[in-house]
Coordinates of C-alpha atoms and ligand atoms in Angstrom, one line a residue:
M832 CA 3.7 -8.0 -4.1
C833 CA 3.6 -9.9 -7.4
G834 CA 0.6 -9.3 -9.5
I835 CA -1.4 -12.1 -11.0
I836 CA -4.2 -12.3 -13.5
G837 CA -6.2 -15.1 -15.2
F838 CA -8.7 -14.8 -18.0
T839 CA -10.9 -17.3 -19.9
G840 CA -13.5 -16.1 -22.3
Q841 CA -14.4 -15.0 -25.8
T842 CA -11.6 -12.7 -26.7
E843 CA -7.8 -12.8 -27.2
A844 CA -6.4 -13.7 -23.8
K845 CA -2.9 -12.3 -24.4
N846 CA -4.4 -8.8 -24.7
V847 CA -6.4 -9.1 -21.5
L848 CA -3.3 -10.5 -19.7
L849 CA -0.8 -8.0 -20.9
E850 CA -3.1 -5.0 -20.1
G851 CA -3.9 -6.5 -16.7
L852 CA -0.2 -7.0 -16.0
E853 CA 0.5 -3.4 -17.0
A854 CA -2.1 -2.3 -14.4
L855 CA -0.7 -4.6 -11.8
E856 CA 3.0 -3.8 -12.4
Y857 CA 3.2 -1.6 -9.3
R858 CA 3.1 -4.9 -7.3
G859 CA 6.4 -6.1 -8.7
Y860 CA 8.5 -5.6 -11.8
D861 CA 11.5 -8.0 -11.6
S862 CA 10.1 -10.2 -14.4
A863 CA 6.8 -11.0 -16.1
G864 CA 5.2 -13.9 -17.9
I865 CA 2.1 -15.5 -19.4
A866 CA 0.9 -19.0 -20.1
C867 CA -2.0 -19.8 -22.4
F868 CA -3.8 -22.8 -23.7
N869 CA -3.1 -23.6 -27.3
N870 CA -5.7 -26.4 -27.7
D871 CA -4.4 -29.0 -25.3
V872 CA -0.9 -27.6 -25.1
I873 CA 0.1 -24.8 -22.7
D874 CA 2.5 -22.2 -24.2
T875 CA 4.5 -20.0 -21.9
I876 CA 6.4 -16.8 -22.6
K877 CA 8.4 -15.1 -19.8
T878 CA 11.2 -12.7 -19.4
T879 CA 13.1 -10.7 -16.8
G880 CA 12.4 -7.0 -16.8
K881 CA 9.1 -5.2 -17.0
V882 CA 5.8 -6.0 -18.7
S883 CA 6.9 -3.9 -21.7
S884 CA 9.7 -6.5 -22.4
L885 CA 7.2 -9.3 -22.2
R886 CA 4.9 -7.4 -24.5
K887 CA 7.7 -7.2 -27.1
K888 CA 8.2 -10.9 -26.9
V889 CA 4.5 -11.6 -27.3
V890 CA 4.2 -9.2 -30.2
A891 CA 7.0 -11.0 -31.9
M892 CA 4.9 -14.2 -31.9
P893 CA 1.8 -13.3 -33.9
E894 CA 0.9 -16.9 -34.1
F895 CA 0.3 -16.9 -30.3
H896 CA -3.5 -17.0 -30.0
S897 CA -5.6 -18.2 -27.1
T898 CA -8.7 -17.4 -25.2
C899 CA -7.6 -18.7 -21.8
G900 CA -4.4 -18.0 -19.9
I901 CA -2.7 -16.6 -16.8
G902 CA -0.1 -13.8 -16.3
H903 CA 2.3 -12.8 -13.6
T904 CA 4.5 -9.8 -12.7
R905 CA 7.1 -10.7 -10.1
W906 CA 8.7 -9.2 -7.1
A907 CA 11.5 -11.6 -6.3
T908 CA 11.4 -13.3 -2.9
H909 CA 12.9 -16.8 -3.2
G910 CA 15.5 -17.0 -6.0
G911 CA 17.1 -14.1 -7.9
V912 CA 15.8 -12.3 -10.9
S913 CA 16.2 -14.6 -13.8
D914 CA 14.1 -16.1 -16.7
T915 CA 14.1 -19.5 -14.9
N916 CA 12.7 -18.0 -11.7
S917 CA 10.0 -16.1 -13.5
H918 CA 6.4 -17.3 -13.4
P919 CA 4.5 -19.1 -14.8
H920 CA 6.1 -22.3 -13.6
T921 CA 5.2 -25.7 -15.1
F922 CA 5.7 -29.2 -13.9
G923 CA 4.1 -32.2 -15.5
K924 CA 0.5 -31.4 -16.2
V925 CA 0.4 -28.3 -14.1
T926 CA 1.2 -24.6 -14.9
L927 CA 0.7 -21.9 -12.3
I928 CA 1.4 -18.4 -11.1
H929 CA 1.7 -17.5 -7.4
N930 CA 1.6 -14.5 -5.2
G931 CA 2.9 -15.1 -1.6
I932 CA 5.5 -17.3 0.1
I933 CA 5.4 -21.0 0.6
E934 CA 7.1 -21.2 4.0
N935 CA 7.6 -25.0 4.2
Y936 CA 9.0 -25.3 0.6
H937 CA 12.3 -26.7 1.8
E938 CA 10.6 -29.6 3.7
L939 CA 8.3 -30.2 0.6
E940 CA 11.3 -30.1 -1.7
T941 CA 13.0 -32.9 0.4
K942 CA 9.8 -35.0 0.2
L943 CA 9.6 -34.5 -3.6
A944 CA 13.3 -35.3 -4.0
A945 CA 12.6 -38.6 -2.3
E946 CA 10.1 -39.3 -5.2
G947 CA 12.8 -38.4 -7.7
K948 CA 11.4 -35.0 -8.5
F949 CA 13.7 -32.0 -8.6
P950 CA 13.1 -28.3 -9.4
V951 CA 15.0 -26.3 -12.0
S952 CA 14.5 -22.9 -10.4
Q953 CA 15.3 -21.5 -7.0
T954 CA 11.7 -20.6 -6.2
D955 CA 9.3 -21.7 -3.5
T956 CA 6.6 -21.5 -6.3
E957 CA 8.1 -24.3 -8.3
I958 CA 7.9 -26.6 -5.3
A959 CA 4.1 -25.8 -5.1
V960 CA 3.6 -26.7 -8.8
M961 CA 5.6 -29.9 -8.3
L962 CA 3.5 -30.8 -5.3
I963 CA 0.2 -30.1 -7.1
D964 CA 1.3 -32.2 -10.1
Y965 CA 2.4 -35.0 -7.7
L966 CA -1.1 -35.0 -6.1
Y967 CA -2.9 -34.7 -9.4
H968 CA -4.7 -37.8 -10.7
G969 CA -7.3 -36.2 -12.8
N970 CA -9.5 -34.5 -10.3
P971 CA -8.4 -30.8 -9.9
M972 CA -10.7 -30.1 -6.9
E973 CA -9.5 -33.0 -4.9
T974 CA -5.9 -32.2 -5.7
L975 CA -6.2 -28.5 -4.6
K976 CA -8.0 -29.5 -1.4
K977 CA -5.1 -31.9 -0.6
A978 CA -2.5 -29.4 -1.6
M979 CA -4.0 -26.9 1.0
D980 CA -3.2 -29.5 3.7
Y981 CA 0.5 -29.6 2.6
L982 CA 1.2 -26.0 1.9
E983 CA 2.1 -23.5 4.7
G984 CA 2.5 -19.8 4.1
T985 CA 0.6 -17.4 1.9
Y986 CA -0.6 -18.0 -1.6
A987 CA -2.9 -16.9 -4.3
F988 CA -2.6 -19.3 -7.2
C989 CA -4.0 -19.3 -10.7
I990 CA -3.6 -22.8 -12.1
L991 CA -3.9 -24.5 -15.5
F992 CA -4.2 -28.3 -15.7
K993 CA -3.1 -29.4 -19.1
D994 CA -6.1 -31.8 -19.5
R995 CA -8.6 -29.1 -18.6
P996 CA -8.4 -26.6 -21.5
G997 CA -10.3 -23.4 -21.0
V998 CA -10.5 -23.7 -17.3
I999 CA -8.6 -21.8 -14.6
Y1000 CA -8.5 -23.0 -11.0
C1001 CA -7.7 -20.4 -8.3
L1002 CA -6.9 -20.9 -4.7
R1003 CA -6.2 -18.3 -2.0
N1004 CA -4.7 -18.2 1.5
G1005 CA -3.5 -14.8 2.7
S1006 CA -2.8 -13.2 -0.7
P1007 CA -5.6 -11.3 -2.3
L1008 CA -7.7 -12.3 -5.3
V1009 CA -10.6 -10.5 -6.8
A1010 CA -12.8 -11.7 -9.7
C1011 CA -15.6 -10.7 -12.0
H1012 CA -17.6 -12.3 -14.8
C1013 CA -18.3 -9.9 -17.7
E1014 CA -19.3 -9.9 -21.4
E1015 CA -15.8 -10.9 -22.4
G1016 CA -15.6 -13.8 -20.0
S1017 CA -14.2 -14.5 -16.5
V1018 CA -11.3 -12.5 -15.0
I1019 CA -9.4 -12.9 -11.8
A1020 CA -6.6 -10.7 -10.5
S1021 CA -4.6 -9.5 -7.4
D1022 CA -6.3 -6.1 -7.5
M1023 CA -9.4 -4.4 -8.9
V1024 CA -7.3 -2.2 -11.1
A1025 CA -6.9 -5.1 -13.5
L1026 CA -10.6 -5.7 -13.6
I1027 CA -12.0 -2.2 -13.8
K1028 CA -11.9 -2.2 -17.6
Y1029 CA -14.4 -5.1 -17.6
S1030 CA -16.7 -4.4 -14.6
K1031 CA -17.3 -2.3 -11.6
E1032 CA -18.9 -5.2 -9.8
Y1033 CA -16.6 -7.9 -8.4
F1034 CA -16.0 -10.2 -5.5
V1035 CA -13.1 -11.0 -3.2
L1036 CA -12.3 -14.7 -3.3
P1037 CA -12.7 -15.8 0.4
E1038 CA -9.7 -17.3 2.2
Q1039 CA -9.2 -21.1 1.7
H1040 CA -11.7 -21.1 -1.1
I1041 CA -11.3 -22.4 -4.7
A1042 CA -12.7 -20.5 -7.7
V1043 CA -13.2 -22.3 -11.0
L1044 CA -13.3 -20.0 -14.0
T1045 CA -14.8 -21.0 -17.3
K1046 CA -15.7 -18.7 -20.1
D1047 CA -19.4 -18.7 -19.0
Q1048 CA -19.1 -18.5 -15.2
I1049 CA -17.1 -18.4 -12.1
T1050 CA -18.0 -21.0 -9.4
V1051 CA -16.6 -20.7 -5.9
F1052 CA -16.2 -23.6 -3.6
D1053 CA -15.4 -23.7 0.1
A1054 CA -13.0 -26.2 1.7
K1055 CA -15.9 -28.8 2.0
D1056 CA -16.7 -28.6 -1.7
K1057 CA -19.9 -26.6 -1.1
V1058 CA -20.7 -23.9 -3.7
V1059 CA -20.8 -20.5 -2.1
M1060 CA -22.0 -17.1 -3.4
P1061 CA -19.5 -14.5 -2.4
K1062 CA -20.7 -11.0 -1.6
M1063 CA -20.6 -8.7 -4.6
L1064 CA -18.8 -5.4 -4.1
Y1065 CA -18.9 -2.2 -6.2
V1066 CA -16.1 0.3 -6.9
N1067 CA -17.1 4.0 -7.4
W1068 CA -14.1 4.9 -9.5
D1069 CA -13.5 4.1 -13.2
M1070 CA -10.7 3.3 -15.6
S1071 CA -9.5 6.9 -15.8
A1072 CA -8.7 6.8 -12.0
A1073 CA -6.2 3.9 -12.7
M1074 CA -4.5 5.7 -15.6
K1075 CA -2.0 8.5 -15.7
G1076 CA -4.4 11.0 -17.3
G1077 CA -1.8 13.1 -19.0
Y1078 CA 0.6 13.2 -16.0
P1079 CA 4.1 11.9 -16.6
H1080 CA 3.9 9.7 -13.5
F1081 CA 1.3 8.2 -11.3
M1082 CA 3.0 9.8 -8.3
L1083 CA 2.5 13.3 -9.6
K1084 CA -1.1 12.6 -10.5
E1085 CA -1.7 11.2 -7.1
I1086 CA -0.1 14.2 -5.4
Y1087 CA -2.4 16.4 -7.4
E1088 CA -5.4 14.2 -6.5
Q1089 CA -5.1 15.0 -2.8
P1090 CA -7.7 17.8 -2.6
E1091 CA -10.2 15.5 -4.2
A1092 CA -9.2 12.5 -2.1
L1093 CA -9.6 14.6 1.0
R1094 CA -12.9 16.0 -0.1
S1095 CA -14.2 12.4 -0.7
T1096 CA -12.9 11.2 2.6
I1097 CA -14.0 14.1 4.8
M1098 CA -17.2 15.5 3.3
P1099 CA -19.5 12.4 3.8
R1100 CA -18.4 12.4 7.4
I1101 CA -19.7 15.8 8.4
A1102 CA -23.1 16.2 10.0
K1103 CA -25.2 19.2 10.7
G1104 CA -23.5 21.8 12.9
N1105 CA -20.2 21.0 11.2
L1106 CA -19.6 18.0 13.6
P1107 CA -18.0 14.7 12.7
D1108 CA -20.4 11.9 11.9
L1109 CA -19.0 8.4 11.7
T1110 CA -22.4 6.6 11.8
N1111 CA -22.1 5.4 8.2
D1112 CA -18.8 3.8 9.2
G1113 CA -20.7 1.8 11.8
L1114 CA -18.6 3.1 14.7
P1115 CA -20.7 2.9 17.8
H1116 CA -20.7 5.9 20.2
T1117 CA -19.6 3.5 22.9
I1118 CA -16.4 2.5 21.2
L1119 CA -14.1 4.3 23.7
D1120 CA -16.1 3.2 26.7
S1121 CA -13.7 1.3 28.9
V1122 CA -10.8 2.0 26.6
N1123 CA -7.8 3.1 28.6
R1124 CA -5.1 2.9 25.9
I1125 CA -4.8 3.1 22.1
I1126 CA -2.2 1.3 20.0
I1127 CA -1.8 2.4 16.4
T1128 CA 0.1 -0.2 14.3
A1129 CA 1.0 -0.1 10.6
C1130 CA 4.1 -0.2 8.3
G1131 CA 6.0 2.5 6.5
T1132 CA 4.1 5.6 5.4
A1133 CA 0.9 4.3 7.1
M1134 CA 2.8 4.0 10.3
H1135 CA 4.0 7.6 9.9
A1136 CA 0.4 8.7 9.6
G1137 CA -0.1 7.0 12.9
L1138 CA 2.7 9.1 14.5
I1139 CA 0.7 12.2 13.6
G1140 CA -2.5 10.5 14.8
R1141 CA -0.9 9.8 18.2
V1142 CA -0.1 13.5 18.8
M1143 CA -3.7 14.5 17.9
F1144 CA -5.3 11.7 20.1
E1145 CA -3.1 12.5 23.1
R1146 CA -3.7 16.2 22.8
L1147 CA -7.4 15.9 22.5
L1148 CA -8.3 12.7 24.4
R1149 CA -5.6 12.5 27.1
I1150 CA -5.5 8.7 26.6
P1151 CA -2.1 7.1 26.2
V1152 CA -1.4 6.2 22.6
T1153 CA 1.6 4.2 21.3
V1154 CA 2.5 3.7 17.7
E1155 CA 4.0 0.4 16.9
I1156 CA 5.7 -0.8 13.7
A1157 CA 3.6 -3.8 12.8
S1158 CA 6.5 -6.1 12.0
E1159 CA 7.8 -5.5 15.5
F1160 CA 4.5 -5.4 17.4
R1161 CA 3.5 -8.8 16.3
Y1162 CA 6.6 -10.4 17.8
Q1163 CA 6.9 -8.4 21.0
K1164 CA 4.2 -10.1 23.1
P1165 CA 2.4 -6.7 23.5
I1166 CA 0.2 -6.0 26.5
I1167 CA -3.3 -5.8 25.1
D1168 CA -6.7 -6.6 26.6
S1169 CA -10.3 -5.7 26.1
N1170 CA -9.6 -2.2 27.3
T1171 CA -7.2 -1.5 24.4
L1172 CA -8.3 -0.1 21.1
V1173 CA -5.9 -1.2 18.3
I1174 CA -6.0 1.0 15.2
T1175 CA -4.4 -0.5 12.1
I1176 CA -3.7 1.7 9.1
S1177 CA -3.1 0.4 5.6
Q1178 CA -3.6 1.7 2.1
S1179 CA -3.8 -1.8 0.5
G1180 CA -5.4 -3.5 3.4
E1181 CA -3.2 -6.5 2.6
T1182 CA 0.1 -5.7 4.2
A1183 CA 1.1 -9.0 5.8
D1184 CA 2.7 -7.6 9.0
T1185 CA -0.2 -5.2 9.6
L1186 CA -2.7 -8.0 9.1
A1187 CA -0.7 -10.2 11.5
A1188 CA -0.7 -7.4 14.1
L1189 CA -4.5 -7.0 13.7
R1190 CA -4.9 -10.8 14.3
L1191 CA -2.7 -10.6 17.3
A1192 CA -4.8 -7.7 18.7
K1193 CA -8.0 -9.7 18.2
S1194 CA -6.6 -12.7 19.9
G1195 CA -5.8 -10.4 22.9
H1196 CA -9.4 -9.3 22.9
A1197 CA -8.6 -5.7 21.9
K1198 CA -11.2 -3.7 20.0
T1199 CA -10.0 -3.3 16.5
L1200 CA -10.5 -0.5 14.1
S1201 CA -8.8 -0.2 10.7
I1202 CA -8.3 2.8 8.4
V1203 CA -8.0 1.2 4.9
N1204 CA -8.2 2.4 1.3
V1205 CA -9.0 -0.9 -0.6
K1206 CA -12.6 -2.0 -0.1
G1207 CA -13.1 -5.6 1.0
S1208 CA -9.4 -6.1 1.7
S1209 CA -8.3 -8.6 4.4
I1210 CA -7.6 -5.9 7.0
A1211 CA -10.9 -4.3 6.4
R1212 CA -12.8 -7.5 6.6
E1213 CA -11.1 -8.8 9.7
S1214 CA -11.3 -5.6 11.8
D1215 CA -14.2 -5.0 14.2
Y1216 CA -14.7 -1.6 12.6
V1217 CA -13.4 -0.1 9.4
M1218 CA -13.1 3.5 8.2
Y1219 CA -12.4 3.7 4.5
T1220 CA -10.2 6.4 3.0
H1221 CA -11.8 7.3 -0.2
A1222 CA -8.5 8.1 -2.0
G1223 CA -9.2 6.0 -5.1
P1224 CA -6.6 3.6 -6.5
E1225 CA -3.1 4.5 -5.6
I1226 CA -0.7 3.1 -8.2
A1227 CA 2.7 4.8 -7.6
V1228 CA 4.7 2.7 -5.1
A1229 CA 5.4 5.8 -3.0
S1230 CA 2.2 6.6 -1.1
T1231 CA 1.0 10.2 -1.2
K1232 CA -2.8 10.7 -1.4
A1233 CA -3.4 7.6 0.8
Y1234 CA -1.2 9.2 3.5
T1235 CA -3.0 12.5 3.7
A1236 CA -6.4 10.7 3.5
Q1237 CA -5.3 8.5 6.4
L1238 CA -4.4 11.6 8.4
S1239 CA -7.8 13.0 7.7
C1240 CA -9.4 9.9 9.1
L1241 CA -7.3 10.0 12.2
Y1242 CA -8.3 13.7 12.7
L1243 CA -12.0 12.8 12.2
L1244 CA -11.6 10.1 14.8
A1245 CA -9.8 12.3 17.2
F1246 CA -12.5 15.0 16.9
D1247 CA -15.4 12.5 17.1
F1248 CA -13.9 10.7 20.2
A1249 CA -13.1 14.0 21.9
L1250 CA -16.7 15.1 21.4
E1251 CA -18.1 11.8 22.7
K1252 CA -15.9 12.0 25.7
G1253 CA -16.8 15.6 26.5
R1254 CA -13.2 16.7 25.9
L1255 CA -14.3 19.1 23.1
S1256 CA -17.5 21.1 23.3
E1257 CA -19.7 21.1 20.2
E1258 CA -18.6 24.6 19.5
D1259 CA -14.9 23.8 19.7
C1260 CA -15.3 20.6 17.8
S1261 CA -17.1 22.5 15.0
K1262 CA -14.1 24.9 14.9
E1263 CA -11.7 22.0 14.6
M1264 CA -13.8 20.6 11.7
E1265 CA -13.7 24.0 10.1
G1266 CA -9.9 23.8 10.4
L1267 CA -9.9 20.4 8.8
L1268 CA -11.9 21.6 5.8
Q1269 CA -9.5 24.5 5.3
I1270 CA -6.7 22.0 4.5
I1271 CA -8.3 21.4 1.1
P1272 CA -7.9 24.9 -0.4
A1273 CA -4.6 25.2 1.4
I1274 CA -3.3 22.1 -0.3
E1275 CA -4.6 23.4 -3.6
K1276 CA -2.5 26.5 -3.0
T1277 CA 0.5 24.5 -1.9
L1278 CA 0.4 22.6 -5.2
T1279 CA 1.2 25.9 -7.0
F1280 CA 4.6 25.9 -5.3
H1281 CA 5.9 23.3 -7.8
P1282 CA 8.4 25.6 -9.5
L1283 CA 10.0 26.3 -6.1
A1284 CA 10.0 22.5 -5.3
K1285 CA 11.7 21.9 -8.7
E1286 CA 14.3 24.5 -8.0
I1287 CA 15.2 23.1 -4.6
S1288 CA 15.3 19.6 -6.0
R1289 CA 17.9 20.7 -8.6
N1290 CA 20.1 21.8 -5.7
I1291 CA 19.7 18.6 -3.6
K1292 CA 19.7 16.0 -6.4
D1293 CA 23.5 15.4 -6.2
C1294 CA 23.8 15.2 -2.4
E1295 CA 24.7 11.9 -0.7
D1296 CA 23.0 12.5 2.6
L1297 CA 20.2 14.8 3.7
F1298 CA 18.5 15.5 7.0
F1299 CA 14.9 16.3 7.9
I1300 CA 14.4 18.0 11.2
G1301 CA 11.3 19.0 13.1
R1302 CA 9.7 19.0 16.5
G1303 CA 6.4 17.5 17.6
L1304 CA 4.0 17.1 14.6
D1305 CA 6.9 18.3 12.4
Y1306 CA 9.1 15.5 13.6
A1307 CA 6.4 12.9 12.8
L1308 CA 6.1 14.5 9.4
S1309 CA 9.9 14.6 8.9
C1310 CA 9.9 10.7 9.2
E1311 CA 7.5 10.6 6.2
G1312 CA 9.5 13.2 4.2
S1313 CA 12.6 11.1 4.7
I1314 CA 11.1 7.8 3.6
K1315 CA 9.6 9.5 0.6
L1316 CA 12.9 10.9 -0.6
K1317 CA 14.8 7.7 0.1
E1318 CA 12.5 5.4 -1.7
I1319 CA 12.3 7.2 -5.0
S1320 CA 15.5 9.3 -5.2
Y1321 CA 17.9 6.7 -3.5
I1322 CA 19.5 9.5 -1.5
H1323 CA 20.3 8.6 2.0
S1324 CA 18.3 10.7 4.5
E1325 CA 17.4 10.7 8.2
A1326 CA 14.6 12.3 10.1
Y1327 CA 15.6 13.8 13.4
A1328 CA 13.8 15.4 16.3
A1329 CA 15.5 18.8 16.0
G1330 CA 16.4 18.9 19.7
E1331 CA 18.2 15.5 19.4
L1332 CA 20.7 16.4 16.7
K1333 CA 23.3 17.7 19.1
H1334 CA 23.3 14.4 20.9
G1335 CA 25.3 12.7 18.2
T1336 CA 24.0 13.3 14.6
L1337 CA 25.2 16.9 14.3
S1338 CA 28.7 15.6 13.7
L1339 CA 27.4 14.5 10.2
V1340 CA 26.4 18.0 9.2
T1341 CA 29.2 19.6 7.3
E1342 CA 29.6 22.4 4.7
G1343 CA 26.7 22.1 2.2
T1344 CA 24.8 19.2 3.9
P1345 CA 21.1 19.8 3.0
V1346 CA 18.8 20.1 6.0
I1347 CA 15.1 20.3 5.4
A1348 CA 13.8 22.1 8.5
V1349 CA 10.1 21.7 9.0
A1350 CA 9.0 24.5 11.4
T1351 CA 5.3 24.8 11.3
Q1352 CA 4.5 24.5 15.0
S1353 CA 4.2 27.9 16.8
S1354 CA 4.7 26.3 20.3
V1355 CA 8.2 25.1 19.5
Y1356 CA 9.0 27.6 16.7
S1357 CA 11.7 29.5 18.6
K1358 CA 13.4 26.3 19.6
M1359 CA 13.4 25.2 16.0
I1360 CA 15.0 28.4 15.0
S1361 CA 17.8 27.7 17.5
N1362 CA 18.3 24.2 16.1
I1363 CA 18.4 25.7 12.6
R1364 CA 21.1 28.1 13.8
E1365 CA 23.1 25.1 15.0
V1366 CA 23.1 23.4 11.6
R1367 CA 23.6 26.6 9.8
A1368 CA 26.7 27.3 11.9
R1369 CA 28.1 24.0 10.6
G1370 CA 27.6 25.1 7.0
A1371 CA 24.3 23.3 6.3
M1372 CA 22.2 24.2 3.2
V1373 CA 18.9 24.9 4.9
I1374 CA 15.5 24.5 3.3
L1375 CA 13.1 26.0 5.7
I1376 CA 9.3 25.2 5.7
T1377 CA 7.1 27.5 7.7
N1378 CA 3.4 27.7 8.4
G1379 CA 2.5 31.1 6.8
N1380 CA 5.0 33.7 5.9
N1381 CA 6.8 34.2 9.2
T1382 CA 9.5 36.8 9.3
V1383 CA 12.7 34.9 9.4
D1384 CA 16.2 36.1 9.4
S1385 CA 17.1 35.3 5.7
S1386 CA 20.7 34.4 6.7
L1387 CA 19.2 31.3 8.3
Y1388 CA 18.2 29.5 5.1
D1389 CA 19.0 29.0 1.4
Y1390 CA 15.3 28.3 0.5
H1391 CA 12.2 29.3 2.3
V1392 CA 8.8 27.6 1.6
P1393 CA 6.1 29.6 3.3
L1394 CA 3.0 27.4 3.4
P1395 CA -0.5 28.9 3.3
Y1396 CA -1.3 29.6 7.0
L1397 CA -3.3 26.9 8.9
S1398 CA -3.6 26.5 12.6
D1399 CA -0.8 24.4 13.9
N1400 CA -2.7 21.1 14.1
F1401 CA -3.4 21.1 10.4
A1402 CA 0.0 22.2 9.0
P1403 CA 1.2 18.5 8.5
F1404 CA -1.2 18.3 5.5
T1405 CA 0.3 21.1 3.5
A1406 CA 3.9 20.4 4.7
A1407 CA 3.4 16.8 3.5
V1408 CA 2.6 17.9 0.1
V1409 CA 5.8 20.0 -0.2
L1410 CA 7.9 17.0 1.0
Q1411 CA 6.2 14.8 -1.6
M1412 CA 6.9 17.3 -4.3
L1413 CA 10.6 17.6 -3.2
A1414 CA 11.0 13.8 -3.3
Y1415 CA 9.2 13.6 -6.7
Y1416 CA 11.2 16.3 -8.5
T1417 CA 14.5 15.0 -7.0
S1418 CA 13.7 11.6 -8.4
V1419 CA 12.8 13.1 -11.8
Q1420 CA 16.0 15.2 -11.9
R1421 CA 18.1 12.1 -11.1
G1422 CA 16.4 10.4 -14.1
L1423 CA 15.0 7.5 -11.9
D1424 CA 11.9 5.4 -12.3
V1425 CA 9.6 7.4 -10.0
D1426 CA 6.6 5.1 -9.9
Q1427 CA 8.5 1.9 -9.7
P1428 CA 11.6 2.4 -7.6
R1429 CA 14.2 -0.4 -7.4
N1430 CA 13.7 -3.3 -5.0
L1431 CA 10.3 -2.1 -3.9
A1432 CA 6.7 -3.0 -4.7
K1433 CA 3.4 -1.9 -3.5
S1434 CA 1.1 -4.0 -1.3
V1435 CA 3.7 -6.0 0.8
T1436 CA 2.0 -9.3 1.2
V1437 CA 5.2 -11.0 2.5
E1438 CA 6.5 -10.8 6.0
Ligands
F6R287 C1 6.0 4.3 1.2 C2 4.9 3.3 1.2 C3 5.1 2.2 2.1 C4 3.7 1.7 2.6 C5 3.8 0.5 3.5 C6 2.4 0.0 4.0 O1 5.7 5.3 0.3 O2 4.0 3.4 0.4 O3 5.9 2.5 3.2 O4 3.1 2.8 3.3 O5 4.3 -0.6 2.7 O6 1.5 -0.2 3.0 P1 0.0 -0.3 3.3 O7 -0.4 1.1 3.6 O8 -0.6 -0.8 2.0 O9 -0.2 -1.2 4.4

């Protein structure tokens, strides 16, 4: 949430900043701005709207030249969407950009008011810039260390001091910052996607550390002023992975990247005899020793992956598993101890509630394991064990390839744990792994259903409400189908356990109400058919998704999507792809901004 970038070097800063902000725009798109040194003056250009609006403003000022500056793309938290509330913010000698939330801003504002200092915006960020200016007497390092004592909440700051031209000071607590030094100079940003053009090698600025960027180098200091050498990381993807590559939207590209994302996530984890091998993930064989319960915690789509994971774990391990919404879990005083394994799932690895849930689990002495896409992210670093999804960068706000990659990790864990615990024989485990591998060609086949998905979308695009129904794994998947449709098409939808409809919700189903019935599970198939009859009898428009081309009474549905046949456990993968395509084409038909839906942003670093 909010994307930030800083650059100081040999080339035109505005180009680096604008390109960086375009890459970071998925983190927020309410407003954008840059501030650059112009000798000993700092010029700021900012505007509501997207980075494209900012670019227009910058292009209209050809005299705007600099080799050092900072840039921000905002997801509004404190204060509405307005030019005044946009970043960068300046007070006195200090100009800064911020990602995070200053929780004690009101208290600080009162203190500053007593000194006769008043903000002009409604943002928490302006209070931070006022505080830093108030503390500044010519020594940036001293000032920032003091500021850390006053500030509560989360922050990643890039700061320009008017009397330090060419230098950017950066500070981090909670919100991410990654940096690299390259031929062009020094670059720092919220996410590697903004740095990849310059380097594949980078480092994560450690928490409560200060980075000082000059054109020649980046120096990192800890809270005691000691210079530290952060660990260098390397990304194995390149610029093209962070670009649309001919697709009209990132979301469509990412839907199509799923076979590759799954191949990269699964293949390195297969050992001889077609058995799971998680040794490179550093997972000890003893991880489940003494574990008598598993808690999966995450937010949104990642939490929905957990719902599927629970079914698989309980089926195979016979250990109780609960799935907890991270923002609830952290405030519920959950029962956890050293016999609990807590699995956190996160694409970004920075989601504030998931991170807090992880910290809570650690404080309760649970073993912690995370499934994360972004290398070196906070959740990855703070977990006892981490299993990376190798999905590559996910730019569209709606998660697609990260979700199926998360599922594949959960399946690998379930198979590995079941083998270790003697719940699966080597032979049976190898068969399960074979099933997991079959999802890749099956997804490739499912992607060819796009004309059907488009046609269905044309017929649901004008509805006001829509229901997803399913049982077991299909219900867990329906939850994901529903969030996907809601977030990018703005159509209200609900996911229901099919057997639960008649306990209340069925009253909402009337003539023409679209119902997407996911019926891939053979054990409950006949029950599902009965539930479909119930909605059909009330006039529902039924879109039926089955596993393989089952013979179904054609009077039961308006559309039938027969997925390539997979054994029941694996059908969520192909069904997920269909639900993603339905959401995607519905959003396109409604003429909406698919990749950057209103009010949302990727990587939710606020609570
Ligand atoms: C929905 C979506 C969100 C994220 C959620 C968690 O398409 O992407 O619901 O899944 O915000 O994000 P991560 O996985 O980064 O923790």
